[in-house]
CSV table of C-alpha atoms in Angstrom, one decimal:
chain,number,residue,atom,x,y,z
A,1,UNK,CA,-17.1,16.1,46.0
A,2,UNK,CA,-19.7,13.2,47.1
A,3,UNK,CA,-17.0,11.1,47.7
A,4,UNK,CA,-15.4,13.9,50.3
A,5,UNK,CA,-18.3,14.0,52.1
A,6,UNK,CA,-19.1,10.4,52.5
A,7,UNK,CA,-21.6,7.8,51.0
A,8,UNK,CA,-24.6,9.5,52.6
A,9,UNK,CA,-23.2,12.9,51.5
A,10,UNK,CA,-22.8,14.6,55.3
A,11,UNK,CA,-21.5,12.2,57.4
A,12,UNK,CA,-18.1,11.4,57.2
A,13,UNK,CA,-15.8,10.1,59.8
A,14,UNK,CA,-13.1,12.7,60.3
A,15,UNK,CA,-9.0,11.8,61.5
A,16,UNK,CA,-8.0,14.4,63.7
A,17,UNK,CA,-11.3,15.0,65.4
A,18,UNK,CA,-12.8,13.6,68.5
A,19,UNK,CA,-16.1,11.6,68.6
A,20,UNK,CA,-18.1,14.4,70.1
A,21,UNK,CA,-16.3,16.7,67.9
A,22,UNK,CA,-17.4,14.4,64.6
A,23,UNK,CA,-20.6,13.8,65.9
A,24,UNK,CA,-21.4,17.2,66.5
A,25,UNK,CA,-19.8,18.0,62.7
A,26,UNK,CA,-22.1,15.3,61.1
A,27,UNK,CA,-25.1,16.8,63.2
A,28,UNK,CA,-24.4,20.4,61.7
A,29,UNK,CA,-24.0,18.8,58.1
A,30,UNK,CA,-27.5,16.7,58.7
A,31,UNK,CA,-29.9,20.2,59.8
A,32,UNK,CA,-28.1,22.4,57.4
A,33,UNK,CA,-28.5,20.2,54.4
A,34,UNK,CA,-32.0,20.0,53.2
A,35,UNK,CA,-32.6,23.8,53.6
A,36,UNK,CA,-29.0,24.6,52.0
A,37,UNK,CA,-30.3,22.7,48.7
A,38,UNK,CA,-33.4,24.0,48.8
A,39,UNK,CA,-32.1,27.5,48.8
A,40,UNK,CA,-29.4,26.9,46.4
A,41,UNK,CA,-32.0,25.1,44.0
A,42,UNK,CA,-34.2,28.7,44.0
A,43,UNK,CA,-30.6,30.5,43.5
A,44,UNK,CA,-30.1,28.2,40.5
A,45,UNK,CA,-33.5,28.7,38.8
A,46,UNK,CA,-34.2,25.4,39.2
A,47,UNK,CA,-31.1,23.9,38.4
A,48,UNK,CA,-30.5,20.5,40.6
A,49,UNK,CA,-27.1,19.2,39.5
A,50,UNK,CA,-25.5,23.1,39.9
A,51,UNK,CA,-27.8,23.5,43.2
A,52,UNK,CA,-26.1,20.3,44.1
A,53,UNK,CA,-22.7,21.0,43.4
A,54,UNK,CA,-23.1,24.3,45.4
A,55,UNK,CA,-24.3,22.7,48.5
A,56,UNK,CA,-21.0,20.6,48.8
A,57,UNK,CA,-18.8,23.1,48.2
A,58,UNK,CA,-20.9,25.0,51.4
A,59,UNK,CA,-20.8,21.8,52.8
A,60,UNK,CA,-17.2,21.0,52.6
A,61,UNK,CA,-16.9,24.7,53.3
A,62,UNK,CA,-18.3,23.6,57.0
A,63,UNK,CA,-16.3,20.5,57.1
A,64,UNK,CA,-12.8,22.3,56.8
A,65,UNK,CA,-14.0,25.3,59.3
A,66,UNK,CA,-14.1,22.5,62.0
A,67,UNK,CA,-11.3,20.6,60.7
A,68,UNK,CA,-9.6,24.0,61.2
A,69,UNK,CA,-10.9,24.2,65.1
A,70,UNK,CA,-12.4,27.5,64.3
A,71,UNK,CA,-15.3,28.6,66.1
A,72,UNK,CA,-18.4,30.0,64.0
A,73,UNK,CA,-19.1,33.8,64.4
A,74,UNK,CA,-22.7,33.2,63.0
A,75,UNK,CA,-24.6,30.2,63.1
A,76,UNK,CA,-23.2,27.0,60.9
A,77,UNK,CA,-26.5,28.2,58.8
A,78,UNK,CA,-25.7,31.8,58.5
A,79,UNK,CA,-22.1,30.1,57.6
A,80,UNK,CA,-23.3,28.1,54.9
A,81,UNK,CA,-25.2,30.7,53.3
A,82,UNK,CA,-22.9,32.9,52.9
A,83,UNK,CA,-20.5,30.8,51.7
A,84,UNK,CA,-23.0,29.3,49.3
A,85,UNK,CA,-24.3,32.7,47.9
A,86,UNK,CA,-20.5,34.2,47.2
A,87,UNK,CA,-19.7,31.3,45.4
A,88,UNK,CA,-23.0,31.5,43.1
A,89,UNK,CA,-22.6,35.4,42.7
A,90,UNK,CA,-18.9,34.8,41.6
A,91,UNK,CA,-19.5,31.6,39.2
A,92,UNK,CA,-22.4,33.8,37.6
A,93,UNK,CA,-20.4,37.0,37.4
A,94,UNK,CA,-17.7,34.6,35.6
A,95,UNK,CA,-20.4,32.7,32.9
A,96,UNK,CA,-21.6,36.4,32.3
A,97,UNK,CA,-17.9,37.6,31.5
A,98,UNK,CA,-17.4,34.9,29.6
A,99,UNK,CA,-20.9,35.8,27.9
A,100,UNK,CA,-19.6,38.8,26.9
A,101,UNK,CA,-16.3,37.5,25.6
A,102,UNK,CA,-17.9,35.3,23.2
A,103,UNK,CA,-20.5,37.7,21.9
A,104,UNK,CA,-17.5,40.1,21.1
A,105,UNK,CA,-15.7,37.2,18.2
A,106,UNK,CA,-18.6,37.0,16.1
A,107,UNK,CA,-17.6,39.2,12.8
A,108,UNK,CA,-20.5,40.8,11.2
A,109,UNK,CA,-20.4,37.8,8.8
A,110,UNK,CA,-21.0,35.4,11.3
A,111,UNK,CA,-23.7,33.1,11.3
A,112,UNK,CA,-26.2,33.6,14.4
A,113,UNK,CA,-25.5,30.6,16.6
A,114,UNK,CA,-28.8,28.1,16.3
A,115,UNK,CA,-28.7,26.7,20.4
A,116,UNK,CA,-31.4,26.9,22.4
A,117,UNK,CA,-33.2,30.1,23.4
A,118,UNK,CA,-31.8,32.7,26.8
A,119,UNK,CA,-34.5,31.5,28.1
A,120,UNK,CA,-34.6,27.6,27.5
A,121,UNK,CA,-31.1,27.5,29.0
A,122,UNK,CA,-31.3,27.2,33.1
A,123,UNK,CA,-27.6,28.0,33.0
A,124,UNK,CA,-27.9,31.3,31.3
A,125,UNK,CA,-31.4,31.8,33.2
A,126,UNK,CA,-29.2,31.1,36.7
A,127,UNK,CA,-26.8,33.9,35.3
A,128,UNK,CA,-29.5,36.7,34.8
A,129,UNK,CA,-30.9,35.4,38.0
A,130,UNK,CA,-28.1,36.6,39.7
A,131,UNK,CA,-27.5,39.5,38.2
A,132,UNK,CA,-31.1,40.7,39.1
A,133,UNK,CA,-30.0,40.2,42.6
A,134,UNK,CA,-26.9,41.9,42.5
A,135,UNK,CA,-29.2,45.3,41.3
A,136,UNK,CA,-31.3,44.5,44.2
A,137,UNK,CA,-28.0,44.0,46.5
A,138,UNK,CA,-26.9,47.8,45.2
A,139,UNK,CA,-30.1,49.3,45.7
A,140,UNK,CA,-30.5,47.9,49.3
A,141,UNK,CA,-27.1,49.1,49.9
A,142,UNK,CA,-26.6,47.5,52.7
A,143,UNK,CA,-24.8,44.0,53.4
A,144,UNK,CA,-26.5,43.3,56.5
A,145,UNK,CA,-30.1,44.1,55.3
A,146,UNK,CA,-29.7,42.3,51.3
A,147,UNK,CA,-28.6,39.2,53.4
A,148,UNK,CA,-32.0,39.7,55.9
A,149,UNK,CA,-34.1,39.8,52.2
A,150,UNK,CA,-31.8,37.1,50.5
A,151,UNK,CA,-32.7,34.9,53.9
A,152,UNK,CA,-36.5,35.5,53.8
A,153,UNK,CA,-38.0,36.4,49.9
A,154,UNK,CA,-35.3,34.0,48.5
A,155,UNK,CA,-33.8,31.4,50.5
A,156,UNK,CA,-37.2,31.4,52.3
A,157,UNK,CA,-36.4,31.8,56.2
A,158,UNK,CA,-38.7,32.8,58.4
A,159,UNK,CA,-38.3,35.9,60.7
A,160,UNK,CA,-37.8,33.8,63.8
A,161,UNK,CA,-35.6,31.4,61.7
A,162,UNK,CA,-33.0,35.0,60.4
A,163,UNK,CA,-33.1,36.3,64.0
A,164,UNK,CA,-31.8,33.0,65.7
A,165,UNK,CA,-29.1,33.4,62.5
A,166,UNK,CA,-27.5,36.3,63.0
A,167,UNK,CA,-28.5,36.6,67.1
A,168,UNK,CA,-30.4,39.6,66.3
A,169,UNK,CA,-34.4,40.5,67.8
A,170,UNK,CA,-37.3,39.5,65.4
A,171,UNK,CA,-38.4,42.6,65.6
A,172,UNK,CA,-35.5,43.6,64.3
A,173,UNK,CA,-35.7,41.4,61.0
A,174,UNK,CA,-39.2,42.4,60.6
A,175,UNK,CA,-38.2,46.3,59.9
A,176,UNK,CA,-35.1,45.5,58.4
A,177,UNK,CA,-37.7,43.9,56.2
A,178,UNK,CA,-39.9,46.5,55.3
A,179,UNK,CA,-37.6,49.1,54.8
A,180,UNK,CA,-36.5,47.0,52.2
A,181,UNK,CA,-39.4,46.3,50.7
A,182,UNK,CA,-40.0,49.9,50.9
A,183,UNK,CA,-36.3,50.5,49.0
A,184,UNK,CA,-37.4,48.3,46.3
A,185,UNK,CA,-40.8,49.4,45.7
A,186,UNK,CA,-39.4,53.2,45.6
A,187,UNK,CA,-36.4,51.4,43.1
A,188,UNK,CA,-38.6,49.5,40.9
A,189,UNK,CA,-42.6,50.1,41.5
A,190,UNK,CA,-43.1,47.1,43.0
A,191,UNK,CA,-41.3,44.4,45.5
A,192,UNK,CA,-38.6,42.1,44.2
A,193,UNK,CA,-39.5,38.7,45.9
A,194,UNK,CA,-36.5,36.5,44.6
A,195,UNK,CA,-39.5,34.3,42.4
A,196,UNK,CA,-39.2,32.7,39.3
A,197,UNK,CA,-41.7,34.8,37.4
């Protein structure tokens, strides 16, 4: 996908658009970027070549929005997250499926494969990652709110930085905030902080 997105990876020259149009593209690429791969690497447990690959799909994501002339209901950032989270949630769902699947051929006289341990292996540690947040999603229970937590315990926003996101008060972020935290500590005796630990 590198190649899509041109040699520096965000700054490729577009047919169809105008300068200001490409310019303002490559500017949207450029700030959303560095915090999109940050993000994506905590999402991936640490895993930089599958935090990578999920940035340029969000990236190209963006690209083909403004290719399409469509305006962005939420910020580009807001845009990209969301777009980057789905597509993590559904590649996870798919390894775990496919988890499953294989677990379920083994006959009893099969040998115990000898790989690595669950937790030496940062694609299966990505998998349960994600699966820890999709019980934190259901016992939010609400989109808006799990993507105000997702924002700020996991992808690290600040309060200031979610508000300006989604056009909504600080204040507003800051109690969408603690009832949440509230939620989980009721859910699971203490707060879930999207950490590695």
């Amino acid at each position: 996908m590198t190649e899509e997105l041109g040699a520096n990876g965000v700054d490729p020259p577009q047919p169809g658009l105008s300068p200001g149009k490409q310019e303002e593209l490559s500017q949207i690429l450029k700030e959303i970027r560095p915090r999109l791969l940050h993000a994506n690497l905590r999402m991936c447990h640490g895993d930089l070549q599958l935090a990578e690959d999920f940035t340029q799909r969000a990236e190209l994501a963006v690209l083909e929005h403004v290719l399409r002339g469509e305006e962005f209901t939420v910020s580009p950032h807001a845009f990209a997250h969301t777009v980057s989270r789905n597509a993590i949630r559904s590649w996870a769902r798919s390894k775990a499926r496919e988890r499953e699947e294989s677990v379920g051929e083994f006959t009893e006289t099969s040998t115990p494969r000898s790989s690595q341990a669950d937790g030496d292996d940062p694609t299966w540690s990505t998998v349960r990652f994600q699966l820890d947040l999709l019980e934190i999603e259901a016992v939010i229970g609400d989109k808006e709110k799990y993507d105000v937590w997702l924002l700020s315990k996991v992808w690290q926003y600040t309060g200031v930085e979610i508000a300006e996101m989604y056009g909504f008060s600080e204040s507003r972020v800051s109690r969408v905030l603690t009832d949440v935290t509230a939620r989980l500590r009721a859910a699971f005796g203490a707060p879930r902080d999207g950490s590695f630990a």
